[in-house]
CSV table of C-alpha atoms and ligand atoms in Angstrom, one decimal:
chain,number,residue,atom,x,y,z
A,331,MET,CA,25.9,-16.9,6.2
A,332,ASN,CA,23.2,-17.2,3.9
A,333,ILE,CA,19.8,-15.5,4.4
A,334,VAL,CA,16.3,-16.8,3.3
A,335,ILE,CA,13.4,-14.3,3.5
A,336,LEU,CA,10.3,-16.5,2.5
A,337,ALA,CA,7.9,-14.0,1.0
A,338,ALA,CA,5.6,-16.3,-1.3
A,339,GLY,CA,1.9,-16.4,0.7
A,340,MET,CA,-0.3,-14.7,-0.6
A,341,GLY,CA,-1.9,-12.3,2.8
A,342,LYS,CA,-6.0,-13.2,1.6
A,343,ARG,CA,-7.1,-11.4,5.0
A,344,MET,CA,-5.4,-8.0,3.8
A,345,GLN,CA,-8.5,-7.8,1.5
A,346,SER,CA,-5.6,-6.1,-0.5
A,347,ALA,CA,-4.8,-6.2,-4.5
A,348,LEU,CA,-0.9,-5.1,-3.4
A,349,PRO,CA,1.1,-7.4,-1.6
A,350,LYS,CA,1.4,-8.3,1.9
A,351,VAL,CA,4.5,-8.2,1.9
A,352,LEU,CA,4.6,-4.7,0.3
A,353,HIS,CA,1.7,-2.9,2.8
A,354,PRO,CA,3.8,-0.4,4.6
A,355,LEU,CA,4.6,-0.4,8.1
A,356,ALA,CA,5.3,2.7,9.8
A,357,GLY,CA,5.4,4.3,6.2
A,358,LYS,CA,8.2,1.5,4.8
A,359,PRO,CA,6.9,-2.3,3.6
A,360,LEU,CA,7.1,-5.1,5.5
A,361,LEU,CA,9.3,-7.0,3.8
A,362,SER,CA,11.8,-3.7,3.8
A,363,HIS,CA,11.7,-4.1,7.3
A,364,VAL,CA,13.4,-7.5,7.4
A,365,ILE,CA,15.4,-6.9,4.6
A,366,ASP,CA,17.2,-4.2,6.6
A,367,THR,CA,17.5,-6.4,9.9
A,368,ALA,CA,18.6,-8.8,7.7
A,369,ARG,CA,21.1,-6.8,5.8
A,370,ALA,CA,22.5,-5.4,9.1
A,371,LEU,CA,23.7,-9.2,10.3
A,372,ALA,CA,26.0,-8.7,6.9
A,373,PRO,CA,25.2,-11.6,5.0
A,374,SER,CA,27.5,-13.4,2.2
A,375,SER,CA,23.8,-14.1,0.4
A,376,LEU,CA,20.5,-12.7,0.9
A,377,CYS,CA,17.4,-14.5,-1.1
A,378,VAL,CA,13.8,-13.0,-1.2
A,379,VAL,CA,11.7,-16.1,-2.5
A,380,TYR,CA,8.5,-14.1,-3.3
A,381,GLY,CA,5.2,-15.3,-5.8
A,382,HIS,CA,2.0,-14.2,-4.8
A,383,GLY,CA,1.4,-10.6,-6.5
A,384,GLY,CA,4.0,-11.2,-9.8
A,385,ASP,CA,6.9,-9.4,-9.7
A,386,ALA,CA,5.9,-6.4,-7.8
A,387,VAL,CA,8.2,-7.3,-5.1
A,388,PRO,CA,11.2,-7.8,-7.2
A,389,ALA,CA,10.3,-4.8,-9.3
A,390,LEU,CA,10.3,-2.6,-5.3
A,391,LEU,CA,12.5,-4.1,-3.9
A,392,LYS,CA,15.8,-4.8,-6.1
A,393,SER,CA,18.8,-3.7,-5.6
A,394,ASP,CA,22.5,-5.3,-6.4
A,395,ASP,CA,23.0,-7.2,-2.7
A,396,LEU,CA,19.7,-8.9,-3.4
A,397,ALA,CA,19.1,-12.3,-5.0
A,398,PHE,CA,14.9,-13.2,-5.6
A,399,ALA,CA,13.8,-16.5,-6.3
A,400,ARG,CA,10.4,-17.3,-7.7
A,401,GLN,CA,8.3,-20.2,-6.0
A,402,GLU,CA,5.1,-20.2,-7.8
A,403,PRO,CA,2.8,-22.1,-7.2
A,404,GLN,CA,3.4,-22.0,-3.4
A,405,LEU,CA,3.6,-25.2,-1.9
A,406,GLY,CA,4.6,-24.6,1.8
A,407,THR,CA,7.7,-23.2,3.3
A,408,GLY,CA,9.8,-26.6,2.8
A,409,HIS,CA,8.8,-25.8,-0.9
A,410,ALA,CA,9.5,-22.0,-0.3
A,411,VAL,CA,13.2,-22.2,1.1
A,412,MET,CA,14.0,-25.1,-2.2
A,413,GLN,CA,13.4,-22.5,-4.0
A,414,ALA,CA,16.3,-20.3,-2.8
A,415,HIS,CA,19.1,-24.0,-3.1
A,416,ALA,CA,21.2,-22.4,-5.8
A,417,HIS,CA,21.6,-19.3,-3.4
A,418,LEU,CA,22.6,-20.8,-0.4
A,419,HIS,CA,26.4,-21.7,0.4
A,420,ASP,CA,27.1,-25.3,1.4
A,421,ASP,CA,29.5,-23.8,3.7
A,422,MET,CA,27.5,-21.4,5.9
A,423,PRO,CA,24.7,-22.0,7.9
A,424,THR,CA,21.5,-20.7,6.2
A,425,LEU,CA,18.6,-18.6,8.6
A,426,VAL,CA,15.6,-18.5,7.7
A,427,LEU,CA,13.5,-15.2,8.1
A,428,TYR,CA,9.3,-14.3,7.2
A,429,GLY,CA,8.8,-11.4,4.8
A,430,ASP,CA,5.6,-10.6,7.1
A,431,VAL,CA,7.1,-10.9,10.3
A,432,PRO,CA,9.1,-7.2,10.7
A,433,LEU,CA,9.7,-6.4,14.3
A,434,THR,CA,12.6,-9.1,14.8
A,435,LEU,CA,15.6,-7.2,16.5
A,436,GLY,CA,18.7,-8.2,15.5
A,437,ALA,CA,20.2,-8.9,19.0
A,438,SER,CA,17.7,-12.1,19.0
A,439,LEU,CA,18.7,-13.0,15.8
A,440,GLN,CA,22.1,-12.5,16.6
A,441,ARG,CA,21.9,-14.9,19.9
A,442,LEU,CA,19.9,-17.3,17.3
A,443,ILE,CA,22.7,-17.4,15.2
A,444,GLU,CA,25.0,-18.0,18.1
A,445,SER,CA,23.7,-20.4,19.4
A,446,ALA,CA,23.4,-22.9,16.2
A,447,GLY,CA,26.7,-22.2,15.6
A,448,ARG,CA,27.9,-24.5,12.7
A,449,ASN,CA,26.6,-27.5,13.0
A,450,LYS,CA,23.3,-27.6,15.1
A,451,LEU,CA,19.3,-26.1,13.9
A,452,ALA,CA,18.4,-24.0,16.4
A,453,ILE,CA,15.0,-22.2,15.9
A,454,LEU,CA,13.5,-19.4,17.6
A,455,THR,CA,10.4,-20.1,19.3
A,456,VAL,CA,8.2,-18.0,22.1
A,457,THR,CA,6.1,-19.6,24.8
A,458,LEU,CA,2.4,-18.5,24.1
A,459,SER,CA,-0.5,-18.4,27.0
A,460,ASP,CA,-2.8,-19.1,23.6
A,461,PRO,CA,-0.5,-21.0,21.2
A,462,THR,CA,-3.7,-21.2,18.6
A,463,GLY,CA,-2.2,-21.5,15.2
A,464,TYR,CA,1.2,-21.8,15.8
A,465,GLY,CA,3.4,-25.0,15.1
A,466,ARG,CA,3.5,-27.0,18.3
A,467,ILE,CA,7.9,-27.3,19.5
A,468,VAL,CA,7.7,-31.0,20.9
A,469,ARG,CA,10.3,-32.2,23.7
A,470,GLU,CA,11.1,-35.6,25.4
A,471,ASP,CA,12.8,-35.3,28.0
A,472,GLY,CA,13.7,-31.7,27.5
A,473,ARG,CA,15.1,-31.9,24.3
A,474,ILE,CA,13.5,-30.8,20.7
A,475,VAL,CA,12.3,-33.9,18.9
A,476,ARG,CA,9.8,-32.2,15.8
A,477,ILE,CA,7.4,-29.7,15.5
A,478,VAL,CA,4.1,-30.4,15.0
A,479,GLU,CA,1.8,-27.8,12.9
A,480,GLN,CA,-1.4,-27.7,14.5
A,481,LYS,CA,-3.7,-28.7,12.2
A,482,ASP,CA,-1.6,-32.2,12.2
A,483,ALA,CA,-1.8,-32.1,16.4
A,484,THR,CA,-3.2,-34.2,18.6
A,485,PRO,CA,-5.6,-33.0,22.0
A,486,ALA,CA,-2.0,-33.8,24.0
A,487,GLU,CA,0.1,-32.1,21.6
A,488,LEU,CA,-2.2,-28.4,21.2
A,489,THR,CA,-2.0,-28.1,25.3
A,490,ILE,CA,1.9,-27.3,24.5
A,491,THR,CA,2.4,-23.9,24.8
A,492,GLU,CA,6.5,-23.3,23.2
A,493,VAL,CA,5.1,-22.2,19.6
A,494,ASN,CA,7.6,-22.1,16.4
A,495,THR,CA,7.8,-18.8,15.3
A,496,GLY,CA,8.9,-19.5,12.0
A,497,ILE,CA,12.5,-18.3,12.3
A,498,LEU,CA,15.5,-21.1,12.5
A,499,VAL,CA,19.3,-21.2,11.5
A,500,ALA,CA,20.1,-24.4,9.9
A,501,PRO,CA,23.5,-26.0,8.9
A,502,THR,CA,23.5,-25.9,4.7
A,503,ALA,CA,23.9,-28.8,3.8
A,504,LYS,CA,22.3,-31.1,5.4
A,505,LEU,CA,19.0,-28.1,4.7
A,506,LYS,CA,19.4,-29.1,1.2
A,507,HIS,CA,19.5,-32.7,1.6
A,508,TRP,CA,16.3,-32.7,4.2
A,509,LEU,CA,14.6,-30.8,2.3
A,510,SER,CA,14.8,-33.0,-0.3
A,511,THR,CA,13.0,-35.6,1.7
A,512,LEU,CA,9.9,-33.8,2.9
A,513,SER,CA,6.7,-35.0,1.8
A,514,ASN,CA,3.5,-33.6,1.6
A,515,ASP,CA,1.7,-36.2,3.2
A,516,ASN,CA,-0.5,-33.8,5.9
A,517,ALA,CA,-3.3,-32.6,6.9
A,518,GLN,CA,-2.6,-29.1,4.3
A,519,GLY,CA,-0.9,-30.7,1.7
A,520,GLU,CA,2.4,-28.7,1.5
A,521,TYR,CA,5.9,-29.4,2.2
A,522,TYR,CA,6.7,-28.1,5.9
A,523,LEU,CA,10.1,-26.7,6.6
A,524,THR,CA,8.8,-28.0,9.8
A,525,ASP,CA,9.7,-31.3,8.9
A,526,ILE,CA,13.4,-31.2,8.9
A,527,VAL,CA,13.2,-30.8,13.1
A,528,ALA,CA,12.5,-34.5,13.0
A,529,ARG,CA,14.9,-34.8,10.2
A,530,ALA,CA,18.0,-33.3,11.8
A,531,VAL,CA,17.2,-36.0,15.0
A,532,ALA,CA,17.3,-38.6,13.3
A,533,ASP,CA,21.1,-37.2,11.8
A,534,GLY,CA,21.9,-37.0,15.7
A,535,VAL,CA,22.4,-33.3,14.8
A,536,GLU,CA,21.4,-31.5,18.1
A,537,VAL,CA,18.5,-29.0,18.5
A,538,VAL,CA,17.9,-26.5,20.2
A,539,ALA,CA,15.9,-23.1,21.0
A,540,THR,CA,16.7,-19.5,21.8
A,541,GLN,CA,13.6,-17.0,22.9
A,542,PRO,CA,13.4,-13.4,21.8
A,543,ALA,CA,13.5,-10.6,24.6
A,544,ALA,CA,9.4,-9.7,23.4
A,545,ILE,CA,7.4,-11.6,21.6
A,546,TRP,CA,6.7,-8.7,19.7
A,547,GLU,CA,9.5,-9.7,17.8
A,548,THR,CA,7.8,-12.4,16.6
A,549,LEU,CA,4.5,-11.5,15.5
A,550,GLY,CA,3.3,-11.6,12.1
A,551,VAL,CA,0.9,-10.0,9.3
A,552,ASN,CA,-2.0,-11.5,8.3
A,553,SER,CA,-4.3,-8.8,7.7
A,554,LYS,CA,-4.9,-5.5,8.7
A,555,VAL,CA,-5.9,-5.6,12.0
A,556,GLN,CA,-2.0,-7.4,12.7
A,557,LEU,CA,-0.5,-4.6,10.8
A,558,ALA,CA,-2.5,-1.8,13.3
A,559,GLU,CA,-2.0,-3.5,16.0
A,560,LEU,CA,2.6,-3.9,14.6
A,561,GLU,CA,2.8,-0.2,13.5
A,562,ARG,CA,1.4,0.9,17.1
A,563,ILE,CA,3.9,-1.6,19.0
A,564,TYR,CA,6.7,-0.1,16.3
A,565,GLN,CA,5.4,3.5,16.9
A,566,ARG,CA,5.9,3.0,21.1
A,567,SER,CA,9.3,1.3,21.0
A,568,LEU,CA,10.6,4.3,18.9
A,569,ALA,CA,8.6,6.8,21.6
A,570,ASP,CA,10.5,4.8,24.0
A,571,ARG,CA,13.3,5.2,22.3
A,572,LEU,CA,13.3,8.5,22.3
A,573,LEU,CA,12.0,9.5,26.2
A,574,GLU,CA,15.2,7.3,26.8
A,575,GLN,CA,17.2,9.8,24.7
A,576,GLY,CA,15.6,12.8,27.2
A,577,VAL,CA,13.5,13.4,24.3
A,578,THR,CA,9.6,15.1,26.5
A,579,LEU,CA,6.9,13.8,24.4
A,580,ALA,CA,3.7,15.3,25.6
A,581,ASP,CA,1.9,11.3,24.7
A,582,PRO,CA,4.7,8.7,23.8
A,583,ALA,CA,1.4,7.5,22.2
A,584,ARG,CA,0.6,9.7,19.8
A,585,ILE,CA,3.2,10.7,17.5
A,586,ASP,CA,4.1,8.9,14.7
A,587,ILE,CA,7.6,9.0,13.4
A,588,ARG,CA,7.7,7.2,9.2
A,589,GLY,CA,11.9,6.9,8.3
A,590,SER,CA,14.3,8.8,11.0
A,591,LEU,CA,14.0,11.4,13.4
A,592,VAL,CA,17.2,12.5,15.6
A,593,CYS,CA,16.7,14.9,18.2
A,594,GLY,CA,19.1,16.8,20.1
A,595,ARG,CA,18.9,17.5,24.0
A,596,ASP,CA,15.6,19.3,25.4
A,597,VAL,CA,13.5,18.7,22.5
A,598,SER,CA,10.0,18.5,23.6
A,599,ILE,CA,6.9,17.2,20.9
A,600,ASP,CA,3.6,17.5,21.3
A,601,VAL,CA,0.6,15.4,20.7
A,602,GLY,CA,-0.6,14.4,17.1
A,603,CYS,CA,2.9,14.9,15.1
A,604,VAL,CA,3.7,13.1,12.3
A,605,PHE,CA,7.4,12.4,10.9
A,606,GLU,CA,8.5,11.4,7.7
A,607,GLY,CA,11.9,10.6,5.8
A,608,ALA,CA,14.7,12.4,7.6
A,609,VAL,CA,14.6,14.5,10.3
A,610,THR,CA,16.7,16.5,12.5
A,611,LEU,CA,15.6,18.6,15.3
A,612,ALA,CA,18.7,20.3,16.7
A,613,ASP,CA,18.5,21.1,20.5
A,614,GLY,CA,15.6,23.5,21.8
A,615,VAL,CA,13.3,22.7,19.5
A,616,SER,CA,9.6,22.6,20.3
A,617,ILE,CA,7.4,21.0,18.6
A,618,GLY,CA,3.4,22.1,18.2
A,619,ALA,CA,0.7,19.7,18.3
A,620,ASN,CA,-0.4,18.6,14.8
A,621,CYS,CA,2.6,19.0,12.7
A,622,VAL,CA,3.5,16.8,9.7
A,623,ILE,CA,7.0,17.1,9.7
A,624,ARG,CA,9.2,15.2,5.9
A,625,ASN,CA,12.8,16.0,5.2
A,626,ALA,CA,13.6,18.2,7.7
A,627,ARG,CA,16.3,20.1,9.8
A,628,ILE,CA,15.2,22.6,12.4
A,629,ALA,CA,18.3,24.5,14.0
A,630,ALA,CA,18.9,25.0,17.9
A,631,GLY,CA,15.6,26.6,19.8
A,632,ALA,CA,14.1,27.0,16.9
A,633,ALA,CA,9.5,26.3,18.0
A,634,ILE,CA,7.4,25.1,15.2
A,635,LYS,CA,3.8,26.2,16.4
A,636,PRO,CA,1.1,23.9,15.9
A,637,PHE,CA,-0.6,22.4,13.0
A,638,CYS,CA,2.4,23.5,10.3
A,639,HIS,CA,3.7,21.1,8.0
A,640,ILE,CA,7.2,21.5,6.3
A,641,GLU,CA,8.7,19.4,3.5
A,642,ASP,CA,12.0,19.2,2.7
A,643,ALA,CA,13.3,22.8,4.2
A,644,THR,CA,16.0,23.8,6.9
A,645,VAL,CA,14.7,26.5,9.4
A,646,GLY,CA,17.4,28.1,10.9
A,647,ALA,CA,18.2,28.7,15.3
A,648,ALA,CA,15.2,30.1,17.2
A,649,ALA,CA,12.8,30.7,13.9
A,650,GLN,CA,9.4,30.4,15.0
A,651,VAL,CA,6.5,28.7,12.9
A,652,GLY,CA,3.1,28.9,12.7
A,653,PRO,CA,0.6,28.0,13.7
A,654,TYR,CA,-0.9,27.1,10.5
A,655,ALA,CA,2.4,27.5,8.7
A,656,ARG,CA,3.5,25.8,5.3
A,657,LEU,CA,7.2,25.3,4.3
A,658,ARG,CA,7.1,23.8,1.0
A,659,PRO,CA,10.0,21.7,-0.8
A,660,GLY,CA,13.4,23.8,-1.4
A,661,THR,CA,12.9,26.3,1.8
A,662,GLU,CA,15.5,27.5,3.2
A,663,LEU,CA,15.1,29.6,6.5
A,664,ALA,CA,17.9,31.3,8.1
A,665,ASP,CA,18.4,32.4,11.7
A,666,HIS,CA,15.6,33.9,13.8
A,667,VAL,CA,13.2,33.9,10.8
A,668,HIS,CA,9.3,34.0,11.5
A,669,ILE,CA,7.0,32.6,9.5
A,670,GLY,CA,3.8,32.6,10.8
A,671,ASN,CA,0.1,31.8,10.4
A,672,PHE,CA,-1.6,31.0,7.0
A,673,VAL,CA,1.7,31.7,5.4
A,674,GLU,CA,3.1,29.4,2.7
A,675,VAL,CA,7.4,29.5,1.1
A,676,LYS,CA,8.3,27.3,-1.4
A,677,ASN,CA,11.2,27.1,-3.4
A,678,SER,CA,13.2,30.2,-0.9
A,679,ILE,CA,15.8,31.3,1.0
A,680,VAL,CA,14.9,33.5,3.9
A,681,GLY,CA,17.4,35.7,5.3
A,682,ALA,CA,17.8,35.6,9.1
A,683,GLY,CA,15.8,37.8,11.1
A,684,SER,CA,13.2,38.6,8.0
A,685,LYS,CA,9.7,38.2,8.8
A,686,ALA,CA,6.4,37.0,7.0
A,687,ASN,CA,3.9,36.6,9.9
A,688,HIS,CA,0.4,36.7,8.3
A,689,LEU,CA,-1.6,35.2,5.2
A,690,ALA,CA,1.2,35.2,2.4
A,691,TYR,CA,2.8,33.5,0.0
A,692,VAL,CA,6.5,33.4,-1.0
A,693,GLY,CA,7.6,31.4,-4.2
A,694,ASP,CA,11.3,30.9,-5.5
A,695,THR,CA,11.8,34.0,-3.9
A,696,THR,CA,15.4,35.1,-2.1
A,697,VAL,CA,14.3,37.5,0.2
A,698,GLY,CA,17.7,39.4,2.6
A,699,ALA,CA,18.0,40.1,5.9
A,700,ARG,CA,15.4,41.8,8.3
A,701,VAL,CA,12.8,42.2,5.5
A,702,ASN,CA,9.6,42.6,6.3
A,703,ILE,CA,6.9,41.7,4.2
A,704,GLY,CA,3.0,42.6,5.7
A,705,ALA,CA,0.0,40.6,5.6
A,706,GLY,CA,-1.6,39.1,2.2
A,707,THR,CA,2.0,40.1,0.3
A,708,ILE,CA,1.8,37.7,-2.9
A,709,THR,CA,4.9,36.4,-4.9
A,710,CYS,CA,3.3,35.8,-9.0
A,711,ASN,CA,6.0,33.5,-9.5
A,712,TYR,CA,3.7,31.9,-12.3
A,713,ASP,CA,2.6,33.1,-15.5
A,714,GLY,CA,0.8,30.1,-16.1
A,715,VAL,CA,3.5,28.8,-18.2
A,716,ASN,CA,6.9,29.1,-16.4
A,717,LYS,CA,7.7,30.1,-12.9
A,718,PHE,CA,10.6,33.5,-12.5
A,719,ARG,CA,12.1,34.5,-8.8
A,720,THR,CA,11.6,37.0,-6.8
A,721,ILE,CA,14.7,38.9,-5.5
A,722,ILE,CA,13.8,40.7,-1.9
A,723,GLU,CA,17.5,42.9,-1.1
A,724,ASP,CA,17.8,42.8,3.0
A,725,ASP,CA,15.6,45.1,5.4
A,726,VAL,CA,13.0,46.0,2.7
A,727,PHE,CA,9.5,46.7,4.1
A,728,ILE,CA,6.7,45.0,2.0
A,729,GLY,CA,3.2,46.5,2.8
A,730,SER,CA,0.5,43.9,3.0
A,731,ASP,CA,-1.6,43.4,0.0
A,732,THR,CA,1.4,43.2,-2.3
A,733,GLN,CA,1.5,41.1,-5.3
A,734,LEU,CA,5.7,41.2,-6.5
A,735,VAL,CA,4.6,40.2,-10.2
A,736,ALA,CA,8.6,38.1,-10.8
A,737,PRO,CA,10.9,38.1,-12.2
A,738,VAL,CA,11.2,41.3,-10.1
A,739,THR,CA,13.3,42.5,-7.9
A,740,VAL,CA,13.3,45.1,-4.8
A,741,GLY,CA,16.1,46.6,-3.7
A,742,ALA,CA,18.2,47.0,-0.2
A,743,GLY,CA,15.6,49.3,2.3
A,744,ALA,CA,13.0,49.6,-0.4
A,745,THR,CA,9.1,50.1,1.0
A,746,LEU,CA,6.6,48.8,-0.8
A,747,GLY,CA,3.4,50.5,0.0
A,748,ALA,CA,0.5,48.5,1.0
A,749,GLY,CA,-1.8,47.4,-2.3
A,750,THR,CA,1.5,47.5,-4.9
A,751,THR,CA,1.4,45.7,-7.7
A,752,LEU,CA,5.2,45.5,-8.8
A,753,THR,CA,5.7,44.7,-12.5
A,754,LYS,CA,8.8,46.5,-12.5
A,755,ASP,CA,12.3,46.5,-10.4
A,756,ALA,CA,11.7,49.0,-7.1
A,757,PRO,CA,14.8,50.7,-6.6
A,758,ALA,CA,16.6,50.7,-3.3
A,759,GLY,CA,15.8,53.3,-0.3
A,760,LYS,CA,12.8,54.8,-1.7
A,761,LEU,CA,9.5,54.0,-1.2
A,762,THR,CA,7.6,52.4,-4.5
A,763,VAL,CA,3.7,52.3,-4.5
A,764,SER,CA,1.0,51.3,-7.2
A,765,ARG,CA,-2.1,51.7,-6.5
A,766,ALA,CA,-4.7,54.6,-7.7
A,767,ARG,CA,-5.3,57.4,-5.3
A,768,GLN,CA,-7.8,57.9,-2.9
A,769,ILE,CA,-10.2,60.5,-3.8
A,770,THR,CA,-13.7,61.4,-2.0
A,771,ILE,CA,-16.3,62.4,-3.2
A,772,ASP,CA,-18.6,65.5,-1.2
A,773,GLY,CA,-22.3,65.2,-1.9
A,774,TRP,CA,-22.5,61.7,-3.1
A,775,GLN,CA,-25.2,60.0,-2.0
A,776,ARG,CA,-26.4,56.1,-1.6
A,777,PRO,CA,-28.9,55.2,-4.0
A,778,VAL,CA,-32.3,53.9,-2.6
A,779,LYS,CA,-34.5,50.7,-2.8
A,780,GLN,CA,-36.6,51.2,-5.9
A,781,THR,CA,-40.5,50.5,-5.8
A,782,SER,CA,-41.7,47.7,-8.1
A,783,PRO,CA,-44.9,48.9,-10.0
A,784,LYS,CA,-47.5,46.5,-8.3
A,785,LYS,CA,-48.9,43.7,-11.1
B,1200,LIG,C1,4.5,-21.5,9.5
B,1200,LIG,C2,4.9,-22.7,10.0
B,1200,LIG,C3,4.6,-22.7,11.9
B,1200,LIG,C4,4.4,-21.4,12.6
B,1200,LIG,C5,4.1,-20.5,12.2
B,1200,LIG,C6,4.7,-19.0,12.5
B,1200,LIG,C7,5.4,-24.1,8.9
B,1200,LIG,C8,4.4,-25.5,7.9
B,1200,LIG,N1,4.4,-23.7,9.9
B,1200,LIG,O1,2.7,-21.5,9.5
B,1200,LIG,O2,5.1,-23.5,12.5
B,1200,LIG,O3,4.0,-21.6,14.4
B,1200,LIG,O4,5.0,-20.3,10.6
B,1200,LIG,O5,3.8,-18.1,12.5
B,1200,LIG,O6,6.7,-24.1,8.5
B,1200,LIG,N2,5.3,-18.9,3.0
B,1200,LIG,C9,6.0,-19.1,1.1
B,1200,LIG,N3,6.1,-19.9,0.4
B,1200,LIG,C10,4.8,-21.2,1.3
B,1200,LIG,C11,3.9,-21.1,2.0
B,1200,LIG,C12,4.3,-20.2,3.0
B,1200,LIG,O7,7.2,-18.5,1.2
B,1200,LIG,O8,4.3,-21.4,0.0
B,1200,LIG,C13,5.2,-17.9,3.3
B,1200,LIG,C14,4.6,-16.8,4.0
B,1200,LIG,O9,4.6,-15.8,3.2
B,1200,LIG,C15,5.1,-16.4,4.9
B,1200,LIG,C16,5.4,-17.4,6.0
B,1200,LIG,O10,5.9,-18.6,4.9
B,1200,LIG,O11,5.9,-15.6,4.9
B,1200,LIG,C17,4.9,-18.4,7.1
B,1200,LIG,O12,3.9,-18.8,6.2
B,1200,LIG,P1,2.3,-18.7,6.7
B,1200,LIG,O13,1.4,-19.7,5.6
B,1200,LIG,O14,2.0,-17.5,7.1
B,1200,LIG,O15,2.7,-20.2,7.6
B,1200,LIG,P2,1.6,-21.5,8.7
B,1200,LIG,O16,1.0,-22.1,8.1
B,1200,LIG,O17,1.2,-19.7,9.6
B,1201,LIG,MG1,-0.5,-22.0,6.2
């Protein structure tokens, strides 16, 4: 099969400099959704017809299995398909998709393709209570005879509620012939792809229609309003899939997945969470409200408390993170680690059972097992030019408000007194402390307010 994706239209109503088909839905360009659906059908050739927005579309999406055909100027959907001519093999059917219709399911396309077989023209249609704007499917004695566009339709034709979604499958050699005979003698002065239907009927080619499982599969994006509506539909469908798999969602209307979220058994997710990239939540993980989690693996039984931000990180089994914790790229927390409120961890490995429960920065650090990092501890990993590592070995206890000026190593079992500024390695098993000794001054008086002389 050949697949052509029409994506040259300009999308004026998006009110944006970005070509319409590059606007993201669930974090991915509209056109990429369509390309991914098309790829799943394993086509022999896949061609995107682009135009408006110049080379931004091929520049962003270029890939070995994709051909691009430029349509300039944009003279209608029939004219658009003509631009893909060289990429359409005559001996297999051609499926036409729209780059701004992102949610069509592969299963619905598969049924359309099967109904077309090798020789029929098959159209994906839907019946709408309000068909305004769409091309109408004109039938005689139940058989499809042509499609008439809204602007060309008679009052009687405008009452037809079965409409053209734009998605169709055609026998390719005939399609090319029909396209070569199109005229733009119509209300919009465009070469209509839809005119091939009457051509097929005249050639004795059977025209059939199938319907998608849901109408939203065929909805297009022409404005930010429609983009937002489709985003909600898509997110709801992802949420429903998670519910069916047994994930507990506090509210399926308040979760956003921009990528892939893979969940084990007995996972629960509170409201307002955003998942981006590839995220895996193993058995028994709970995610508190308002977390943003991107490209992360959270192991079994871990609890992520509300308001955490996690990116390019792994969290070990039964670990506890947050509330208000930030795990930045390169963070690897082992099992049973506790990272508490206002703790930031970056590019660091934290060993099993270690804890940093309050207000700390752990950057470019290797932390052993069973380490306790006190409140206010900071690794000073950056001298303004270079970054250095801190090594904290097993069973270390770091008192509150300590600064570890990297590169520095704290030996196993060492204790650092509160307020230490560590600039040299701390030996294992000993107390190291760097602070001025506490003194008390007897007989000291608080200053008293001076009275200023009157002017
Ligand atoms: C088209 C159909 C109409 C159908 C409707 C479904 C035709 C003549 N009409 O109408 O029957 O009900 O879609 O939404 O086909 N495009 C190009 N180049 C062009 C024109 C369009 O690539 O010169 C692309 C657009 O980017 C878009 C798709 O084709 O992805 C449809 O174009 P649009 O202008 O939205 O079609 P309609 O006039 O709404
Ligand atoms: Mg149009």
